[in-house]
Short mmCIF file of C-alpha atoms and ligand atoms in Angstrom, two decimals:
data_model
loop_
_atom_site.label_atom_id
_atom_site.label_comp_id
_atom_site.label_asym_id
_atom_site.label_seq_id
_atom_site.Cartn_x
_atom_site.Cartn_y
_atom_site.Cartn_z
CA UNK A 1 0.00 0.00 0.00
CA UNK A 2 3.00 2.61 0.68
CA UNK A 3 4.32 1.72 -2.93
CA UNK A 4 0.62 2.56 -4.09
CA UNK A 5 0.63 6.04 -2.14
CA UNK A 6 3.46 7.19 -3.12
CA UNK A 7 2.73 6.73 -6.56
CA UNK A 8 -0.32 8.53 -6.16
CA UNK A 9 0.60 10.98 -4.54
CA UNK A 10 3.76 11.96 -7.15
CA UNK A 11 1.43 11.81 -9.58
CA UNK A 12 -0.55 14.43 -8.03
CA UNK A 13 2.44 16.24 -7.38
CA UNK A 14 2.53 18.80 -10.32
CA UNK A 15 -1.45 19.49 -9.85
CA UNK A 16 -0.56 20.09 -5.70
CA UNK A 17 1.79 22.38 -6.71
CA UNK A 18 -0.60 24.41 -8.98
CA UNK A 19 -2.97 24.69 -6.19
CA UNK A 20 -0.03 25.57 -3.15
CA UNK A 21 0.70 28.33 -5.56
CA UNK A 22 -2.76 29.59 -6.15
CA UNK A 23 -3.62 29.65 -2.64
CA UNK A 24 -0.45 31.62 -2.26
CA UNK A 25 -0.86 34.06 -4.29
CA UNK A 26 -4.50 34.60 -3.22
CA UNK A 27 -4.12 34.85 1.11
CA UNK A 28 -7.09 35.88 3.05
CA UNK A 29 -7.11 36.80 6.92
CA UNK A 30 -8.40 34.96 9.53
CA UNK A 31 -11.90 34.59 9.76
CA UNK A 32 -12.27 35.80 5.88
CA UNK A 33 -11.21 32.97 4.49
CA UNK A 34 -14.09 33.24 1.64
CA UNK A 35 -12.16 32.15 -1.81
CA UNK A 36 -10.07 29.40 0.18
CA UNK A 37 -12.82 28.15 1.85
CA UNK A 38 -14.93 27.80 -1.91
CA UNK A 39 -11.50 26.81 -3.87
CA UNK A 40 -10.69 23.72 -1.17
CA UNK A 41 -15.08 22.85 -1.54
CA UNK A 42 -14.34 22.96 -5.23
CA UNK A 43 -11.24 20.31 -5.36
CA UNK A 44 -12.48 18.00 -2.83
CA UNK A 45 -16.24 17.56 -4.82
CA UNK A 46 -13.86 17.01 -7.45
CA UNK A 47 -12.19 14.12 -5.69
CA UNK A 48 -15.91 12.42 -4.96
CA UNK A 49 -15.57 13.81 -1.18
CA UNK A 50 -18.80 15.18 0.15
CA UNK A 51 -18.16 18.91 1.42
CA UNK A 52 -19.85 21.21 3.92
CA UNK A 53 -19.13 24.74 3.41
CA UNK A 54 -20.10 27.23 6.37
CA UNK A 55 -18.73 25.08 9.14
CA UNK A 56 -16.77 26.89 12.02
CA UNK A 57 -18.01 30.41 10.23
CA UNK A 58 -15.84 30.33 7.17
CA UNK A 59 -14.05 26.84 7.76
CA UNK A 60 -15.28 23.50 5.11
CA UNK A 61 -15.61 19.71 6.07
CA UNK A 62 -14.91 16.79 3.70
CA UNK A 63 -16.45 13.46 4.39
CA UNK A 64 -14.52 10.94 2.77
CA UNK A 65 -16.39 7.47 2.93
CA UNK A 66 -13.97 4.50 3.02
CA UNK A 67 -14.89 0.55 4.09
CA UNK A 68 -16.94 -0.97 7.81
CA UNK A 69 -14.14 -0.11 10.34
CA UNK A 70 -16.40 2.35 12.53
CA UNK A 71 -13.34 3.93 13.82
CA UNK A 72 -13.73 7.73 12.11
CA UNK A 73 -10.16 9.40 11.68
CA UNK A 74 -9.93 13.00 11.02
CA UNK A 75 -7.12 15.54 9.66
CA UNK A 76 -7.07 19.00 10.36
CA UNK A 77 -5.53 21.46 8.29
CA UNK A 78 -5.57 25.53 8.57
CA UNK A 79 -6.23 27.96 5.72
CA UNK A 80 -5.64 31.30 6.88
CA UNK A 81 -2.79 34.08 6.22
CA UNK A 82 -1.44 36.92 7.95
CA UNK A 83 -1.38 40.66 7.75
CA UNK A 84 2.03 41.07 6.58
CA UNK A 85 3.18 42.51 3.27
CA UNK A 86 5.06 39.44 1.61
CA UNK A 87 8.86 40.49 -0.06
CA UNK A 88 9.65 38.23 -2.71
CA UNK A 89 9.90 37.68 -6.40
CA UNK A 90 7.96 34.57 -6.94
CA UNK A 91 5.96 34.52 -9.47
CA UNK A 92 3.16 33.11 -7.39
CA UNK A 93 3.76 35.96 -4.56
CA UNK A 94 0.87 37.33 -2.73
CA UNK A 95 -1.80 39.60 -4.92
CA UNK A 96 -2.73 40.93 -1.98
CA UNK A 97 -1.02 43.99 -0.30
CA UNK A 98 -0.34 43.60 3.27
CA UNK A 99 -1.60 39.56 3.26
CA UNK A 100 0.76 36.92 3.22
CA UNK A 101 0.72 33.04 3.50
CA UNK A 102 3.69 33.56 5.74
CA UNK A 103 3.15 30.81 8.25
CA UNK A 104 2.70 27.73 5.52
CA UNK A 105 -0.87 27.53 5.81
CA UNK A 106 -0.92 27.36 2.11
CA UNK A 107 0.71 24.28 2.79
CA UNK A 108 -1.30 22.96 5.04
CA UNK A 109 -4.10 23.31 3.33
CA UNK A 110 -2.36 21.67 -0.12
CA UNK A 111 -1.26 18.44 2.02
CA UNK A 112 -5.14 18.40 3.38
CA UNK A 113 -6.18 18.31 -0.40
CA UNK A 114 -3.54 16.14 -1.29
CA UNK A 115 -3.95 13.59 1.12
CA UNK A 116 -7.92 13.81 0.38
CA UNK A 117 -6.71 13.39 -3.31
CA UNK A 118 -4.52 9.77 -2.95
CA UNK A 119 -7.10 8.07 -0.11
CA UNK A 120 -10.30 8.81 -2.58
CA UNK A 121 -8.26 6.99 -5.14
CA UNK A 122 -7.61 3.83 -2.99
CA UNK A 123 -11.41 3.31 -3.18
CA UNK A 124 -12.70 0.27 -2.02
CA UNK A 125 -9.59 -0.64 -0.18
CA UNK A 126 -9.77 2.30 2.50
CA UNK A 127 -10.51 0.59 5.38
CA UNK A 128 -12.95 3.23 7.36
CA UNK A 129 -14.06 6.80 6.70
CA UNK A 130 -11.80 10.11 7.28
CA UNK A 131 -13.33 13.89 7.75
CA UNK A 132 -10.94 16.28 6.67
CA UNK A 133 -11.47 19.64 8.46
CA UNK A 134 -10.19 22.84 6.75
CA UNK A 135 -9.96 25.31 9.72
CA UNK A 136 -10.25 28.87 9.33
CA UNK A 137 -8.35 31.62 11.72
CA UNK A 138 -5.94 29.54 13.34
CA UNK A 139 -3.64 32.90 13.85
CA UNK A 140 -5.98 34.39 16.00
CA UNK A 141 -6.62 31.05 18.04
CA UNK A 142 -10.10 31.02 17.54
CA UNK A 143 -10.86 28.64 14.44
CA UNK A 144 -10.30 25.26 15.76
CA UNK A 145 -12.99 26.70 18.90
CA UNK A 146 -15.65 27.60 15.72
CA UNK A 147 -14.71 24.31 14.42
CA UNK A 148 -15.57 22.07 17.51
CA UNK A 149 -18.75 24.27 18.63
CA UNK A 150 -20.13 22.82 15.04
CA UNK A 151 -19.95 19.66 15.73
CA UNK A 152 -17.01 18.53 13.88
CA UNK A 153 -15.34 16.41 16.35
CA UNK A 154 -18.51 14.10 16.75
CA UNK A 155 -17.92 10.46 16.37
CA UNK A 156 -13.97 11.20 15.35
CA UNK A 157 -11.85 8.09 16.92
CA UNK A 158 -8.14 9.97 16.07
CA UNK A 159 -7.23 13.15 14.95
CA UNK A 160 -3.62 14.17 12.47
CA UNK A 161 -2.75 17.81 12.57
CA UNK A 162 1.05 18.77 10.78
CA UNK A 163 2.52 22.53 10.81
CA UNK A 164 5.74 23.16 8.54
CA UNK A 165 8.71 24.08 10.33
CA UNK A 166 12.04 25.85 8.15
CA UNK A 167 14.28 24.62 10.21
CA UNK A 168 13.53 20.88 9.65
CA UNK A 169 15.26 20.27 5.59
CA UNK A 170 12.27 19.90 2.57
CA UNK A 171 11.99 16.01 2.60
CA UNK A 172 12.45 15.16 6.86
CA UNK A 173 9.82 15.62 9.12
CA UNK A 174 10.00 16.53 13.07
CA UNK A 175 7.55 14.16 15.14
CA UNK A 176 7.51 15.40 19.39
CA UNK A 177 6.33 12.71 21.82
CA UNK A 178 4.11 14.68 24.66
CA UNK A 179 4.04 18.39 24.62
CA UNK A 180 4.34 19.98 21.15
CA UNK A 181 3.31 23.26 21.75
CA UNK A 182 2.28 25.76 25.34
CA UNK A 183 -0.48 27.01 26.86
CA UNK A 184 -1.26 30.14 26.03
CA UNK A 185 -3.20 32.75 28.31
CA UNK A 186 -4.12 36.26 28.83
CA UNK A 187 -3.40 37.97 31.70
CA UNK A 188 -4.72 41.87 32.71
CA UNK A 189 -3.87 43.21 36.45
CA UNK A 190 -5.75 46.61 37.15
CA UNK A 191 -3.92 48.18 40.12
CA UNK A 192 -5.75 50.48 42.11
CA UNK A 193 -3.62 53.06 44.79
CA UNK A 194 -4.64 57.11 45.67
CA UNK A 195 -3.09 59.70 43.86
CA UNK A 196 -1.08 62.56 45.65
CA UNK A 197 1.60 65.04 45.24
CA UNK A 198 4.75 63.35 43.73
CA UNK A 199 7.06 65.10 47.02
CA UNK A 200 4.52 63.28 49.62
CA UNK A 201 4.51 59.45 49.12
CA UNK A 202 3.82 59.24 52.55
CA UNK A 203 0.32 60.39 51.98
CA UNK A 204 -0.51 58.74 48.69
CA UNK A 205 -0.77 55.01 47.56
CA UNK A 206 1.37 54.78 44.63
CA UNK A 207 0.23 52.48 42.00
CA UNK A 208 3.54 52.50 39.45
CA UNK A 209 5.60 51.49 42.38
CA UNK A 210 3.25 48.81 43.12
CA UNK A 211 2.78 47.30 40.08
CA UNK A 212 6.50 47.29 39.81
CA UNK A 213 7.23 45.33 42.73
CA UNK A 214 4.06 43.01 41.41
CA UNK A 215 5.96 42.43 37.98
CA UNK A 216 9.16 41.42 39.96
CA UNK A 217 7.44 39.11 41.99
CA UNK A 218 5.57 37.07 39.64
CA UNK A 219 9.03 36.72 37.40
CA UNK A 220 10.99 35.51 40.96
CA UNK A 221 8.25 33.24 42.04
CA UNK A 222 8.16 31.43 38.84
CA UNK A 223 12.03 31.23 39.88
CA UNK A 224 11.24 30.05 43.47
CA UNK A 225 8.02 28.30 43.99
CA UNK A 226 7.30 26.80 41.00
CA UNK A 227 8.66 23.11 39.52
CA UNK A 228 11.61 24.34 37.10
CA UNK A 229 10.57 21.28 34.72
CA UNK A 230 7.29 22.49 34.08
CA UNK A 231 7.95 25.40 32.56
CA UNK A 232 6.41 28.75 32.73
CA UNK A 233 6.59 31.72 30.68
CA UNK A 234 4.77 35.33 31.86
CA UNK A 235 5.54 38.10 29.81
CA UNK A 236 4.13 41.42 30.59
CA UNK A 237 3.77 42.94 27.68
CA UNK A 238 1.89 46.35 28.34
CA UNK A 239 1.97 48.46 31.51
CA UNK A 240 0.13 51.95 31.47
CA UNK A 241 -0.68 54.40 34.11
CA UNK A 242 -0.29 57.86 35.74
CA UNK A 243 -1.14 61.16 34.76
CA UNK A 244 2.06 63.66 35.00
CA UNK A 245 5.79 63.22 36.14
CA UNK A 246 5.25 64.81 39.55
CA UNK A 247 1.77 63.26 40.50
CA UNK A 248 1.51 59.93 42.16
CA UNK A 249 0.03 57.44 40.03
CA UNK A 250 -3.52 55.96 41.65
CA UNK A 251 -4.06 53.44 38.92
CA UNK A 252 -2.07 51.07 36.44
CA UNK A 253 -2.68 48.67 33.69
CA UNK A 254 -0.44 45.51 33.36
CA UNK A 255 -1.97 43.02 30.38
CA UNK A 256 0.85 40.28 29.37
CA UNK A 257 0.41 36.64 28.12
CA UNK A 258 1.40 33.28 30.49
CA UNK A 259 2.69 30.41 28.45
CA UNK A 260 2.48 26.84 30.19
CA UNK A 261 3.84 23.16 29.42
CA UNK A 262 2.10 21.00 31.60
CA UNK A 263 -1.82 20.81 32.06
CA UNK A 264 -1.47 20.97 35.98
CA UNK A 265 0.41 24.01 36.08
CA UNK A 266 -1.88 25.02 33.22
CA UNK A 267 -4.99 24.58 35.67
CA UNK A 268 -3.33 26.19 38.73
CA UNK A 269 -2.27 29.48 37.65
CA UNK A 270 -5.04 31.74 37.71
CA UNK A 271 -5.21 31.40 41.46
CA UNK A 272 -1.44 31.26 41.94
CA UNK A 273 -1.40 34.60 39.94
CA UNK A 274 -3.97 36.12 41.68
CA UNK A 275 -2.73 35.67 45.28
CA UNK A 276 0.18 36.77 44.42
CA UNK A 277 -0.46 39.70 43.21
CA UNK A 278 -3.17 40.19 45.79
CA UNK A 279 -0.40 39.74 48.60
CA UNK A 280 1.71 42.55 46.92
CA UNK A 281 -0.83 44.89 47.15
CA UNK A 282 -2.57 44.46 50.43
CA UNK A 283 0.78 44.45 52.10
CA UNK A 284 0.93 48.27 50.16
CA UNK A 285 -2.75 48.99 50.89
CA UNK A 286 -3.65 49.11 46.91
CA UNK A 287 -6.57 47.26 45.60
CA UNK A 288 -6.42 44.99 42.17
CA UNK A 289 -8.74 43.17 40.00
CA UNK A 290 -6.88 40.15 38.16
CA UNK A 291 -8.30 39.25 34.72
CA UNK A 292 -7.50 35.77 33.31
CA UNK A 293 -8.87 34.99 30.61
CA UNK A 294 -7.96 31.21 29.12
CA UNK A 295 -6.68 30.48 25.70
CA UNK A 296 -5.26 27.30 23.65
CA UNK A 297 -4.46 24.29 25.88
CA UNK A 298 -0.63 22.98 25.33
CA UNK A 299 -0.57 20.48 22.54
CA UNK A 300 -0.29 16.67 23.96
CA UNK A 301 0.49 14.63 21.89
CA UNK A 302 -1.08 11.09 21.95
CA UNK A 303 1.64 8.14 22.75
CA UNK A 304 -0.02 5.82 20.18
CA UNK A 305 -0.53 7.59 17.56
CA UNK A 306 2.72 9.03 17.62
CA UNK A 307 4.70 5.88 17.83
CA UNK A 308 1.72 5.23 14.71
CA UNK A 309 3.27 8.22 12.89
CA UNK A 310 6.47 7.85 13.18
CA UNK A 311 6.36 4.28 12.40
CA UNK A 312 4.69 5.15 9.14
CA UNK A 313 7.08 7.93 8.51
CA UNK A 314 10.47 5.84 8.85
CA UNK A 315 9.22 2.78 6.49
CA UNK A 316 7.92 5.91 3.51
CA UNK A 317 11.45 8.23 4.31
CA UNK A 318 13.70 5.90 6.08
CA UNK A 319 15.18 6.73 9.59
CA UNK A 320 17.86 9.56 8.94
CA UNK A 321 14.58 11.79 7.31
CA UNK A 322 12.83 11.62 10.53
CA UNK A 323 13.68 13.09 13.35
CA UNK A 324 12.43 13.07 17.41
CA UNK A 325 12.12 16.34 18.20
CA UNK A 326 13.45 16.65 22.13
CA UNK A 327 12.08 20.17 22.73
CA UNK A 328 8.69 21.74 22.59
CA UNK A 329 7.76 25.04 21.42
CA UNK A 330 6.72 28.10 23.80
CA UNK A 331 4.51 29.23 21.29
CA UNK A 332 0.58 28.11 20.70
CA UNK A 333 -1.50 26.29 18.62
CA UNK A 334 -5.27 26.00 18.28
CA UNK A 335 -4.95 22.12 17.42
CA UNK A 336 -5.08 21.42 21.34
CA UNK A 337 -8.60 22.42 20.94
CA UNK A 338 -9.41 19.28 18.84
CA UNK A 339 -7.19 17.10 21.69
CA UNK A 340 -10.04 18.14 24.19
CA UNK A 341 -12.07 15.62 22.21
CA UNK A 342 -10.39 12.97 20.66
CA UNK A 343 -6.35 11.72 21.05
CA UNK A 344 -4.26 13.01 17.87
CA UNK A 345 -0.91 13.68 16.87
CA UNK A 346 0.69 17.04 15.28
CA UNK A 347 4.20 16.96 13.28
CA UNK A 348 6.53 19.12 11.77
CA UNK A 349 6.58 19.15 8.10
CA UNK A 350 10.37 20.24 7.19
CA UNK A 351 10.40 23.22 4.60
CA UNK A 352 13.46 24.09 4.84
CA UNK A 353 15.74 24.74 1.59
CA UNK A 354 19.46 22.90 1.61
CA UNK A 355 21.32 25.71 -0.65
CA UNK A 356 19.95 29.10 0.62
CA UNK A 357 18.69 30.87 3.58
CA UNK A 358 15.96 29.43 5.56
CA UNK A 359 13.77 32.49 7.11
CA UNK A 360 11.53 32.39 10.24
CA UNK A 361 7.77 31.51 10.13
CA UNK A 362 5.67 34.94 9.76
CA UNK A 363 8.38 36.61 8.19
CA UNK A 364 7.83 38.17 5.27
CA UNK A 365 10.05 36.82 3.47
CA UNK A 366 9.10 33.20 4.49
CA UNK A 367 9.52 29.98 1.66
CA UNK A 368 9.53 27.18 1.60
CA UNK A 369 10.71 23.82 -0.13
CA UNK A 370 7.57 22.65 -2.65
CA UNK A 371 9.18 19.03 -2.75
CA UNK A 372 7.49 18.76 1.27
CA UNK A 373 4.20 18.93 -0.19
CA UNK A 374 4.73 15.29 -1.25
CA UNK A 375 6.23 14.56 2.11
CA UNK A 376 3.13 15.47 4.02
CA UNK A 377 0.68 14.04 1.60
CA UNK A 378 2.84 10.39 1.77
CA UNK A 379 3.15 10.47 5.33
CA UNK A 380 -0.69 11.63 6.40
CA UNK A 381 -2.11 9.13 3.98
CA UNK A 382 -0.34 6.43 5.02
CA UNK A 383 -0.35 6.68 8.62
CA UNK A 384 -4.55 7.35 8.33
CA UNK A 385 -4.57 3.64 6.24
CA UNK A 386 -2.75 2.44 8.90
CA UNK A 387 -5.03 3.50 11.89
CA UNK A 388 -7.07 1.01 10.77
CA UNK A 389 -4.89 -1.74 10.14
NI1 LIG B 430 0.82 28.52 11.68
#
């Protein structure tokens, strides 16, 4: 069956390639993903694959219907851009000013297509069914939420999610046992003192020097209280407050974001935020109001479907094109939303060119290496048919 998917899937290759580039050069934001959304509808009728259009606001669903094994599999792949003005002299660059595919998405969604395209032409011999999910504003962490509030995780046994990465060569792909990616959270402190003449501290309640000592504290009890192998991120990202230089400040505005690896320390740290900065500012006689405000779960990746994976991976590629990632990323991804429901796995699909420089993801001069297109499609497709086996 490998032998058969990779055939497939190289013959596809040249048509994948026309699409990647179309969806390239025609980006749409988050949450207006309009022409993507009809264009993916449009090749998956094409493949037999019955679509759903309007599903997580602008997202589409393709219900491809294999053999008896009741055990639905699912593959999610994202479809939006980014507002950033793309520099580069492809052909197939952006049309858009100040839109660009800059995070691979155009990718994602070709390997989605592409891997919808090879198991519709195994036919009969596809053991079960597979929904493919095309997932609108995954930059703004809200699509894969739209997504699951219509339904689209019903009945779904397993669930395959892939992002490119540059810094994994065109042709390898990075697979991550447990935690791919962080939790990631919003965080907004309101600090409340009394204002008073900047030469008479003594009968004010100074809110800037407050919120100061409330910054330093949360970074040194992450330091001190907090297991150093679960790892915590808290940036503060915004502080405002006060009215002139000589005028004690009576209220300031800290709003940051608090990354997380593991789900316990995930589920504890509103509260451990809160008292502390609580603590700071009773012992300074301010009053606060602490805002959290939860976003994407970490990314957990499932231990048998990722021993699935990258046993499917090493017999297509071989064992020196695969490698075990041993770090996760601080960053977030929406795919944890689908985890809630259903185990799955999420790889990294290596873009990255041999013989020039390799640029960061939303950068706008971000490429990548066509020839992973393949890649993904071999490696999805076969590690779906084998789910079943
Ligand atoms: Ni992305």
């Amino acid at each position: 069956m490998l032998t058969r998917i990779k055939d497939l899937a190289q013959q596809f290759a040249p048509r994948l390639i026309e699409i990647r580039r179309h969806i390239h050069a025609h980006p749409e934001l988050s949450g207006q993903e309009y022409q993507t959304a009809a264009y993916v509808a449009g090749v998956l009728s094409s493949c037999g694959i019955i679509v759903q259009e309007g599903i997580g606001k602008t997202g589409v669903i393709g219900e491809l219907v294999g053999g008896t094994d009741d055990r639905l599999v699912a593959l999610r792949t994202d479809m939006d851009a980014l507002p950033i003005n793309e520099i580069s002299n492809l052909e197939f660059a952006s049309r858009k000013m100040g839109i660009m595919h800059a995070c691979g998405h155009d990718i994602h969604t070709t390997v989605g297509l592409g891997t919808a395209m090879v198991l519709s032409s195994l036919g009969e011999q596809l053991p079960g069914n597979v929904r493919f999910l095309f997932q609108p504003a995954e930059e703004i962490a809200q699509g894969a939420n739209w997504m699951v509030q219509d339904g689209v995780m019903n009945d779904v046994s397993a669930i395959f999610g892939v992002h490119v990465f540059p810094t994994i060569p065109g042709g390898s792909i990075g697979i991550r046992y447990g935690a791919l990616t962080a939790a990631a959270d919003d965080l907004e402190i309101f600090i409340t003192g009394e204002s008073g003449h900047g030469a008479r501290p003594h009968e004010a309640i100074d809110a800037i020097w407050i919120a100061a000592q409330v910054v330093t504290t949360l970074q040194q009890a992450i330091s001190r209280t907090q297991n150093p192998l679960r790892p915590i991120v808290l940036t503060i990202g915004q502080i405002s407050g006060g009215r002139a230089p000589n005028v004690i400040a009576d209220r300031v505005r800290l709003a940051g974001t608090v990354r997380s690896l593991h789900p316990e320390t995930h589920a504890n740290l509103p509260k451990w935020i809160e008292n502390i900065v609580t603590g700071v500012c009773q012992t300074y006689g301010a009053k606060c109001e602490v805002n959290y405000r939860r976003g994407v779960p970490s990314v957990q990746n499932d231990l048998a479907l990722t021993q699935l994976l990258e046993a499917a991976a090493k017999e297509a590629w071989g064992n020196e094109r695969v490698q075990i990632l041993l770090e996760p990323s601080m960053g977030a991804e929406d795919f944890s939303m689908y985890l809630q429901h259903a185990p799955g796995t999420m790889f990294r699909l290596g873009v990255g060119f041999k013989d020039k420089p390799n640029y960061p993801l939303h950068h706008p001069q971000f490429d990548v290496d066509e020839t992973a297109i393949v890649t993904g499609v071999v490696t999805l497709a076969y590690a779906i048919y084998r789910y079943w086996q």
